[in-house]
Short mmCIF file of C-alpha atoms and ligand atoms in Angstrom, two decimals:
data_model
loop_
_atom_site.label_atom_id
_atom_site.label_comp_id
_atom_site.label_asym_id
_atom_site.label_seq_id
_atom_site.Cartn_x
_atom_site.Cartn_y
_atom_site.Cartn_z
CA MET A 312 -34.67 214.70 123.03
CA ASP A 313 -35.07 218.21 122.62
CA ILE A 314 -32.09 220.79 123.95
CA LEU A 315 -31.96 223.71 125.68
CA ILE A 316 -29.21 225.60 125.78
CA THR A 317 -29.48 228.71 128.06
CA HIS A 318 -27.41 231.48 130.04
CA ILE A 319 -25.25 231.90 126.66
CA LYS A 320 -22.94 234.48 127.11
CA THR A 321 -22.71 234.89 123.11
CA LEU A 322 -24.40 232.77 120.17
CA VAL A 323 -22.61 233.28 117.42
CA GLN A 324 -23.08 233.20 113.43
CA VAL A 325 -26.65 233.80 113.82
CA SER A 326 -28.73 235.00 110.87
CA ASP A 327 -32.30 234.20 110.18
CA THR A 328 -31.75 234.93 106.48
CA PRO A 329 -28.19 233.47 106.22
CA PRO A 330 -25.91 234.97 102.57
CA ALA A 331 -25.31 231.70 100.24
CA PHE A 332 -21.12 233.05 101.84
CA ARG A 333 -19.38 236.05 102.61
CA ALA A 334 -17.72 237.85 101.13
CA GLY A 335 -14.99 240.82 100.37
CA GLN A 336 -16.01 243.52 103.34
CA ASP A 337 -18.59 241.27 104.52
CA MET A 338 -16.83 238.71 105.86
CA SER A 339 -15.74 240.48 108.70
CA GLU A 340 -19.55 240.51 109.61
CA LEU A 341 -20.44 237.76 112.30
CA PRO A 342 -23.63 238.44 113.59
CA VAL A 343 -24.08 237.89 117.35
CA ILE A 344 -26.45 237.95 120.33
CA ASN A 345 -25.22 238.10 123.70
CA ASP A 346 -27.27 236.41 125.98
CA ALA A 347 -28.83 234.16 124.58
CA TYR A 348 -30.82 231.17 124.61
CA LEU A 349 -30.81 227.73 121.68
CA TYR A 350 -33.68 225.67 121.03
CA ILE A 351 -32.72 222.37 119.25
CA LYS A 352 -35.37 220.37 118.30
CA GLY A 353 -34.87 216.58 117.02
CA GLY A 354 -32.10 217.49 115.32
CA ARG A 355 -32.08 221.09 113.26
CA ILE A 356 -32.33 224.58 115.11
CA GLY A 357 -35.58 224.80 116.73
CA GLY A 358 -35.57 228.65 117.84
CA TYR A 359 -32.98 231.50 119.42
CA GLY A 360 -33.03 234.17 121.42
CA PRO A 361 -32.34 236.93 123.26
CA MET A 362 -32.56 235.05 127.78
CA SER A 363 -35.02 238.37 128.27
CA GLY A 364 -37.51 236.54 125.36
CA LEU A 365 -36.52 233.22 127.40
CA GLU A 366 -40.01 232.60 129.49
CA PRO A 367 -42.80 233.49 126.82
CA PHE A 368 -40.57 231.05 124.21
CA ARG A 369 -40.59 228.06 127.25
CA LYS A 370 -44.46 229.28 126.96
CA GLN A 371 -45.08 228.27 123.49
CA LEU A 372 -42.64 224.88 123.96
CA GLY A 373 -45.16 223.67 126.24
CA THR A 374 -44.33 221.01 128.92
CA ARG A 375 -41.89 219.31 126.01
CA LYS A 376 -39.28 216.94 127.92
CA LEU A 377 -36.23 219.73 127.31
CA ARG A 378 -32.15 218.36 128.24
CA GLU A 379 -31.15 221.93 129.48
CA ILE A 380 -27.47 222.88 129.28
CA ASN A 381 -26.43 226.37 130.87
CA ALA A 382 -24.13 227.86 129.54
CA THR A 383 -23.28 230.97 131.23
CA GLY A 384 -19.50 232.53 131.13
CA ARG A 385 -19.68 230.45 126.93
CA MET A 386 -20.14 230.55 123.60
CA VAL A 387 -22.09 228.92 121.05
CA PHE A 388 -21.04 228.66 117.77
CA PRO A 389 -22.09 226.80 114.56
CA CYS A 390 -19.68 223.23 113.95
CA TRP A 391 -16.83 224.27 111.03
CA CYS A 392 -17.07 223.44 108.31
CA ASP A 393 -14.11 221.78 107.13
CA ALA A 394 -13.83 221.90 102.89
CA HIS A 395 -11.18 220.04 102.05
CA THR A 396 -9.85 216.45 103.75
CA HIS A 397 -7.98 213.49 102.53
CA LEU A 398 -8.59 212.08 106.06
CA VAL A 399 -8.83 208.33 104.92
CA TYR A 400 -5.59 206.80 104.11
CA PRO A 401 -3.47 204.34 105.32
CA ALA A 402 -0.23 205.12 107.21
CA SER A 403 1.72 207.72 108.46
CA ARG A 404 4.50 209.16 106.50
CA GLU A 405 6.49 211.04 109.59
CA MET A 406 9.52 209.31 108.04
CA GLU A 407 9.34 212.43 104.92
CA TYR A 408 8.64 215.08 107.64
CA VAL A 409 12.27 214.65 108.77
CA ASP A 410 13.48 214.01 105.35
CA LYS A 411 11.88 217.61 104.56
CA ILE A 412 13.63 218.64 107.49
CA ARG A 413 16.99 217.82 106.61
CA GLY A 414 15.85 219.99 103.30
CA LEU A 415 13.90 217.72 100.98
CA SER A 416 11.95 219.22 99.30
CA TYR A 417 7.42 218.14 98.64
CA GLU A 418 8.60 217.70 94.95
CA ASP A 419 11.80 216.17 95.09
CA ILE A 420 10.04 213.45 97.61
CA ALA A 421 7.10 212.88 94.61
CA LYS A 422 10.03 212.47 92.48
CA ARG A 423 11.91 209.54 94.41
CA GLY A 424 8.92 207.61 93.88
CA GLY A 425 7.40 208.98 97.78
CA GLY A 426 5.23 210.80 98.54
CA ILE A 427 1.72 210.21 97.64
CA LEU A 428 2.71 207.43 95.93
CA ASN A 429 4.13 205.94 98.64
CA SER A 430 0.34 206.43 100.22
CA ALA A 431 -0.98 204.80 97.55
CA ALA A 432 1.34 201.57 97.90
CA ARG A 433 0.76 201.06 101.49
CA THR A 434 -3.47 201.25 100.61
CA ALA A 435 -3.37 198.51 97.80
CA VAL A 436 -2.31 196.17 99.86
CA VAL A 437 -5.12 197.50 103.22
CA SER A 438 -8.00 196.18 103.74
CA GLU A 439 -11.20 198.19 103.58
CA GLU A 440 -12.29 197.71 106.83
CA GLU A 441 -8.56 198.88 107.77
CA LEU A 442 -9.13 202.08 106.26
CA PHE A 443 -12.05 202.22 107.81
CA GLU A 444 -11.33 201.28 111.07
CA ASP A 445 -8.37 204.18 111.13
CA ALA A 446 -10.03 206.69 109.78
CA MET A 447 -13.79 207.11 112.39
CA PRO A 448 -10.96 207.89 114.65
CA ARG A 449 -9.67 210.99 112.99
CA LEU A 450 -13.10 212.05 112.29
CA GLU A 451 -13.68 211.79 116.03
CA GLU A 452 -11.25 213.73 116.81
CA ILE A 453 -12.24 216.41 114.40
CA ALA A 454 -15.60 216.13 115.93
CA ARG A 455 -13.75 216.95 119.57
CA TYR A 456 -12.18 220.10 117.75
CA GLY A 457 -15.14 221.40 116.46
CA THR A 458 -15.81 219.92 113.02
CA GLY A 459 -19.21 218.44 112.41
CA ALA A 460 -18.93 218.90 107.82
CA VAL A 461 -16.19 217.19 106.30
CA GLU A 462 -15.70 216.31 102.93
CA ILE A 463 -12.79 213.60 102.31
CA LYS A 464 -10.88 212.27 99.15
CA SER A 465 -9.80 209.41 97.75
CA GLY A 466 -6.54 210.18 95.60
CA TYR A 467 -4.49 207.40 97.56
CA GLY A 468 -5.14 204.65 95.25
CA LEU A 469 -4.07 205.92 91.72
CA THR A 470 -5.98 201.85 90.43
CA THR A 471 -9.67 201.78 89.99
CA GLU A 472 -9.71 199.21 92.50
CA SER A 473 -8.45 201.35 95.51
CA GLU A 474 -9.56 204.65 94.33
CA LEU A 475 -12.76 202.29 94.39
CA LYS A 476 -11.93 201.00 97.81
CA MET A 477 -11.11 204.68 99.42
CA LEU A 478 -14.37 206.08 98.69
CA ARG A 479 -16.86 202.89 99.58
CA VAL A 480 -15.17 203.61 102.80
CA ILE A 481 -15.54 207.13 102.36
CA ARG A 482 -19.32 205.40 101.92
CA ARG A 483 -19.25 203.58 104.87
CA LEU A 484 -18.24 206.31 107.00
CA LYS A 485 -20.91 208.74 105.42
CA GLU A 486 -23.50 205.59 107.56
CA ARG A 487 -22.05 205.60 110.67
CA SER A 488 -20.93 208.93 111.96
CA PRO A 489 -22.67 211.25 113.03
CA LEU A 490 -21.09 213.85 110.88
CA THR A 491 -22.30 215.40 107.43
CA ILE A 492 -19.55 213.91 104.66
CA ARG A 493 -19.04 215.14 101.54
CA ALA A 494 -17.13 212.76 98.88
CA THR A 495 -14.60 213.81 95.94
CA PHE A 496 -12.94 211.24 93.90
CA LEU A 497 -9.59 211.72 93.57
CA GLY A 498 -8.37 210.44 90.64
CA ALA A 499 -6.35 212.43 89.44
CA HIS A 500 -4.01 212.91 92.07
CA SER A 501 -0.82 212.24 91.01
CA ILE A 502 0.85 210.13 88.01
CA PRO A 503 2.00 206.23 89.11
CA MET A 504 5.15 205.46 87.81
CA GLU A 505 4.45 203.05 85.60
CA TYR A 506 2.67 206.16 83.67
CA ARG A 507 5.30 208.70 83.93
CA GLY A 508 6.11 209.48 80.23
CA ARG A 509 2.69 208.72 79.26
CA GLN A 510 0.43 210.25 82.17
CA HIS A 511 -2.06 210.56 78.98
CA GLU A 512 -3.18 206.74 79.08
CA TYR A 513 -3.58 207.35 83.06
CA VAL A 514 -6.07 210.61 82.17
CA ASP A 515 -7.48 208.47 79.44
CA LEU A 516 -7.95 205.44 82.63
CA VAL A 517 -9.65 207.94 84.63
CA ILE A 518 -12.12 208.83 82.21
CA ASN A 519 -13.23 206.13 80.35
CA GLU A 520 -12.38 203.06 83.43
CA MET A 521 -12.60 204.99 86.73
CA ILE A 522 -14.83 207.84 86.44
CA PRO A 523 -17.73 205.09 85.27
CA LEU A 524 -17.68 203.51 87.74
CA VAL A 525 -17.72 205.56 90.70
CA ALA A 526 -20.69 207.28 89.09
CA SER A 527 -22.08 203.75 88.90
CA GLU A 528 -21.97 203.04 92.79
CA GLY A 529 -23.00 206.97 93.44
CA LEU A 530 -19.77 206.88 95.49
CA ALA A 531 -18.72 210.37 94.65
CA ASP A 532 -20.48 214.04 95.37
CA PHE A 533 -17.39 215.90 93.25
CA ILE A 534 -14.60 215.88 91.44
CA ASP A 535 -11.05 216.73 91.84
CA VAL A 536 -7.48 216.74 90.24
CA PHE A 537 -4.40 217.84 91.26
CA CYS A 538 -3.95 220.56 88.52
CA ASP A 539 -0.21 222.05 89.30
CA LYS A 540 3.03 222.28 88.15
CA GLY A 541 4.83 218.55 88.00
CA PHE A 542 0.93 216.99 87.91
CA PHE A 543 -1.85 216.97 85.95
CA THR A 544 -1.95 219.82 83.31
CA VAL A 545 -4.82 221.98 82.08
CA GLU A 546 -5.22 220.10 79.43
CA ASP A 547 -5.03 217.10 81.31
CA THR A 548 -7.10 218.95 84.38
CA GLU A 549 -10.53 220.18 81.41
CA ARG A 550 -10.55 216.39 79.95
CA MET A 551 -11.14 215.05 83.42
CA LEU A 552 -13.71 218.16 84.65
CA MET A 553 -15.70 217.31 81.34
CA ALA A 554 -15.81 213.75 81.94
CA GLY A 555 -16.61 213.99 85.52
CA LEU A 556 -19.55 216.29 84.76
CA LYS A 557 -21.25 214.05 82.32
CA TYR A 558 -21.36 212.04 85.05
CA GLY A 559 -22.74 215.05 87.54
CA LEU A 560 -19.89 215.92 89.55
CA VAL A 561 -19.06 218.66 90.28
CA PRO A 562 -15.71 219.78 90.29
CA LYS A 563 -13.27 220.54 93.16
CA ILE A 564 -9.97 221.21 92.46
CA HIS A 565 -6.05 221.76 93.66
CA ALA A 566 -4.83 224.86 92.32
CA ASN A 567 -1.73 226.61 91.79
CA GLU A 568 -0.18 225.20 95.17
CA LEU A 569 3.52 224.92 93.55
CA ASP A 570 2.88 227.54 90.88
CA TYR A 571 0.76 229.99 88.99
CA SER A 572 -0.50 226.57 87.07
CA GLY A 573 -3.42 227.96 85.36
CA GLY A 574 -5.41 225.76 87.74
CA ILE A 575 -7.53 228.13 88.99
CA GLN A 576 -9.26 229.29 86.02
CA THR A 577 -9.83 225.60 84.55
CA GLY A 578 -11.77 225.48 87.70
CA VAL A 579 -14.00 228.42 87.14
CA LYS A 580 -14.23 227.62 83.65
CA TYR A 581 -15.49 223.97 84.59
CA GLY A 582 -17.98 225.74 87.29
CA ALA A 583 -15.89 224.71 90.02
CA LEU A 584 -17.64 224.54 93.50
CA SER A 585 -13.96 225.90 95.47
CA VAL A 586 -10.65 225.61 94.02
CA ASP A 587 -8.05 224.89 96.85
CA HIS A 588 -4.20 225.42 98.05
CA LEU A 589 -3.56 228.94 96.07
CA GLU A 590 -0.63 229.82 96.84
CA TYR A 591 0.02 230.69 93.03
CA THR A 592 -2.38 233.31 93.12
CA GLY A 593 -1.73 236.27 91.80
CA ASP A 594 -4.15 239.35 89.93
CA ALA A 595 -5.17 237.82 86.76
CA GLU A 596 -6.38 234.82 88.46
CA ILE A 597 -8.07 237.56 90.99
CA GLU A 598 -9.86 239.00 88.44
CA ALA A 599 -10.92 234.77 87.22
CA LEU A 600 -11.89 234.15 90.65
CA LYS A 601 -14.37 237.06 91.09
CA GLY A 602 -17.62 236.69 90.52
CA SER A 603 -17.45 233.81 89.77
CA GLY A 604 -19.44 231.06 92.44
CA THR A 605 -16.20 229.40 92.68
CA MET A 606 -14.95 230.18 96.18
CA PRO A 607 -11.53 230.40 96.81
CA THR A 608 -10.98 228.09 99.80
CA ILE A 609 -6.98 228.69 101.46
CA LEU A 610 -5.07 225.60 103.68
CA PRO A 611 -3.37 226.92 106.64
CA GLY A 612 -1.65 223.68 107.35
CA ALA A 613 -0.03 222.73 104.34
CA ALA A 614 1.46 225.58 103.54
CA PHE A 615 2.69 226.16 107.37
CA PHE A 616 3.91 221.96 107.58
CA LEU A 617 5.40 222.71 103.62
CA GLY A 618 7.05 225.53 104.21
CA MET A 619 5.97 227.83 101.35
CA PRO A 620 4.52 231.42 101.09
CA PRO A 621 0.98 232.11 102.52
CA ALA A 622 -1.54 232.52 99.78
CA PRO A 623 -2.28 236.16 99.48
CA ALA A 624 -6.05 235.85 101.28
CA ARG A 625 -5.96 239.66 102.17
CA LYS A 626 -5.57 240.86 99.26
CA MET A 627 -8.54 238.43 97.80
CA ILE A 628 -10.36 239.56 100.45
CA ASP A 629 -9.81 243.16 100.00
CA ALA A 630 -10.54 242.73 96.12
CA GLY A 631 -14.39 241.45 97.40
CA LEU A 632 -13.04 237.71 97.67
CA PRO A 633 -15.27 235.65 99.26
CA LEU A 634 -12.91 232.68 101.03
CA ALA A 635 -13.09 229.35 102.91
CA LEU A 636 -10.41 228.05 105.47
CA ALA A 637 -10.21 224.24 105.13
CA SER A 638 -7.24 221.56 107.20
CA ASP A 639 -6.46 219.41 103.99
CA PHE A 640 -5.62 216.70 107.13
CA ASN A 641 -3.41 213.86 104.73
CA PRO A 642 -0.55 212.32 106.18
CA GLY A 643 1.87 214.21 103.77
CA SER A 644 1.36 218.34 104.34
CA SER A 645 -0.83 218.80 106.80
CA PRO A 646 -1.02 216.16 109.34
CA SER A 647 -3.71 217.75 110.92
CA GLY A 648 -7.53 218.19 111.06
CA ASN A 649 -7.97 220.73 113.86
CA MET A 650 -9.72 223.27 112.46
CA GLN A 651 -9.15 226.03 115.76
CA LEU A 652 -5.44 226.22 114.88
CA ILE A 653 -6.63 226.16 110.83
CA ILE A 654 -8.26 229.40 112.14
CA SER A 655 -5.55 231.17 114.34
CA MET A 656 -3.30 230.24 111.51
CA GLY A 657 -6.02 232.02 109.49
CA CYS A 658 -5.41 235.08 111.68
CA ILE A 659 -1.44 235.27 112.49
CA GLN A 660 0.02 234.25 108.96
CA TYR A 661 -3.17 235.45 106.91
CA ARG A 662 -4.15 238.89 108.53
CA MET A 663 -7.46 237.14 108.30
CA LEU A 664 -9.79 239.46 111.65
CA PRO A 665 -10.98 236.75 113.49
CA GLU A 666 -14.14 237.54 111.88
CA GLU A 667 -13.09 236.45 109.23
CA ALA A 668 -11.50 233.16 109.64
CA ILE A 669 -14.93 232.09 111.24
CA ASN A 670 -16.73 232.63 108.52
CA ALA A 671 -14.27 231.46 106.90
CA ALA A 672 -14.19 228.51 108.83
CA THR A 673 -18.22 227.69 108.96
CA LEU A 674 -20.91 229.47 106.22
CA ASN A 675 -17.91 229.67 103.67
CA GLY A 676 -16.60 226.28 104.08
CA ALA A 677 -20.04 225.33 103.93
CA CYS A 678 -20.66 227.24 100.87
CA ALA A 679 -17.75 225.10 99.35
CA MET A 680 -19.20 221.87 100.29
CA GLY A 681 -22.44 223.03 98.75
CA LEU A 682 -24.03 222.89 102.13
CA GLU A 683 -25.05 226.11 102.62
CA GLN A 684 -28.61 225.73 103.29
CA GLU A 685 -27.95 222.83 105.67
CA LEU A 686 -25.25 224.80 108.09
CA GLY A 687 -22.97 227.45 108.78
CA THR A 688 -25.26 229.32 110.27
CA ILE A 689 -27.07 229.52 113.23
CA THR A 690 -30.54 229.63 111.72
CA VAL A 691 -33.99 228.10 112.99
CA GLY A 692 -34.04 225.28 110.75
CA LYS A 693 -30.73 224.01 109.53
CA MET A 694 -29.57 221.76 110.99
CA ALA A 695 -28.35 221.60 114.86
CA ASN A 696 -24.51 221.02 114.37
CA VAL A 697 -22.75 223.52 117.08
CA PHE A 698 -20.23 223.56 119.45
CA ILE A 699 -20.23 225.28 123.21
CA THR A 700 -16.87 226.59 124.17
CA ARG A 701 -15.12 226.95 127.30
CA GLU A 702 -15.63 229.84 129.29
CA MET A 703 -13.90 232.60 127.12
CA PRO A 704 -13.17 236.55 127.12
CA SER A 705 -14.26 237.52 123.59
CA ILE A 706 -14.97 236.11 119.87
CA ALA A 707 -10.88 237.67 119.79
CA PHE A 708 -9.68 234.95 122.42
CA PHE A 709 -10.50 232.29 120.12
CA PRO A 710 -7.72 232.32 117.08
CA TYR A 711 -5.44 233.90 119.90
CA TYR A 712 -5.31 231.52 122.59
CA TYR A 713 -4.16 228.82 120.15
CA GLY A 714 -3.05 225.13 120.93
CA SER A 715 -5.67 223.92 123.74
CA ASN A 716 -9.30 222.75 122.97
CA ARG A 717 -11.60 225.57 123.14
CA VAL A 718 -14.47 223.57 122.40
CA GLU A 719 -16.07 221.72 125.80
CA THR A 720 -19.56 220.33 124.37
CA VAL A 721 -20.19 219.63 120.36
CA ILE A 722 -23.45 218.59 119.65
CA LEU A 723 -23.93 217.11 115.65
CA ASN A 724 -26.98 216.48 114.85
CA GLY A 725 -29.12 217.55 117.76
CA LYS A 726 -27.11 215.06 119.93
CA VAL A 727 -24.03 215.73 122.63
CA ILE A 728 -21.46 214.09 120.94
CA ARG A 729 -18.86 213.76 124.20
CA PRO A 730 -18.88 216.96 126.49
CA THR A 731 -14.81 216.49 127.12
CA GLY A 732 -14.84 218.60 130.45
CA ARG A 733 -11.91 220.68 131.17
O1 NIG B 32 -3.16 218.88 99.69
N1 NIG B 32 -1.59 219.18 97.42
C1 NIG B 32 -1.91 217.56 97.05
N2 NIG B 32 -2.24 216.73 98.07
C2 NIG B 32 -2.38 217.47 99.02
C3 NIG B 32 -1.22 216.23 99.45
C4 NIG B 32 -1.48 214.99 99.94
C5 NIG B 32 -0.03 214.48 100.39
O2 NIG B 32 1.26 214.24 100.09
O3 NIG B 32 -0.31 213.05 101.04
C6 NIG B 32 -2.27 218.39 99.18
O4 NIG B 32 -1.54 218.61 99.78
FE1 FE B 33 -5.44 218.56 99.25
#
């Protein structure tokens, strides 16, 4: 049934002709309508405006059956677009978390066969069904925090069979979940133990066996490579991105998390939709990103969890770049997909203004998944993925009041998925 939300305190991120993304100074622009209504028709945004225009609008609608929601004191936002997650995984890894507290680094743990390889060993022995049953509640959980679109990566397989298994799970999630999902093939997430010292042979396997099979089953939208110190080199990355591009897989890569790895420049060179992490971003990287069409994507959850220095978000925005914020939801470096927390971290740790952080998690996040025509703003014709907040005094209250769920009702594809209550 169509939905009419009335008496909205503030309708946030509303635009008749939205840009594909916001960059630099424009990131602090967040258009709103105060005291607004929003009409949702058949899964799409059908109209909006100030309450003063509601009666004439109602006349246009005639006698259509509607579900009306009175949102007095509440705000309405487009749902978060989380452009980087690994939320299909076989098991949590809290023992490594304890090891980290004891002083081991992410790289120490990886060298010992922990980390990503630990997850890969478990993926090999769980069924597609189990992976699916575990992942679905995670999707439901992030939706309750307001996420409406999410990218999910493979990369805990690291064998042809297990990578395909993960991607088939993501395909089933796409079919069964109301969230909009994009799938990324991340066969080059880590180098399996048996390939240590002959890493190029693993790269050959990704290129000659995995990519063609992934493409023939149409299992992925994007290709990712962890291009960083101790993982894949620029040369490895280039070879894999070229192979992926032949099959229409657009790159979205892990870059510059552990060092000035050249990953950012490589991503830009191959037309990556996004480069993600970016803790090691200097002037050369910022220059490479300018005007490139590659969305720099920061993952505050991973930097927080691993105790890393934050990416220079302020410097990047001040240099005129766009930024997206994403959760990196995964069992090793960011075991949370709560985008509300990510936005608060964006403001507190990265000195982003609330408006900048909200742009980074809506429109720019959509752009980092190639979904900016469909999602990320309140625009007539876009998909009706929106949430209604609890009562709140201002937009800045959203990142400020971190730690509790400020989302009360989530609407995906024009349907209320779960009134979360109080
Ligand atoms: O994005 N940086 C590489 N990959 C993941 C970590 C995955 C893991 O530790 O399981 C990330 O942080
Ligand atoms: Fe990641």
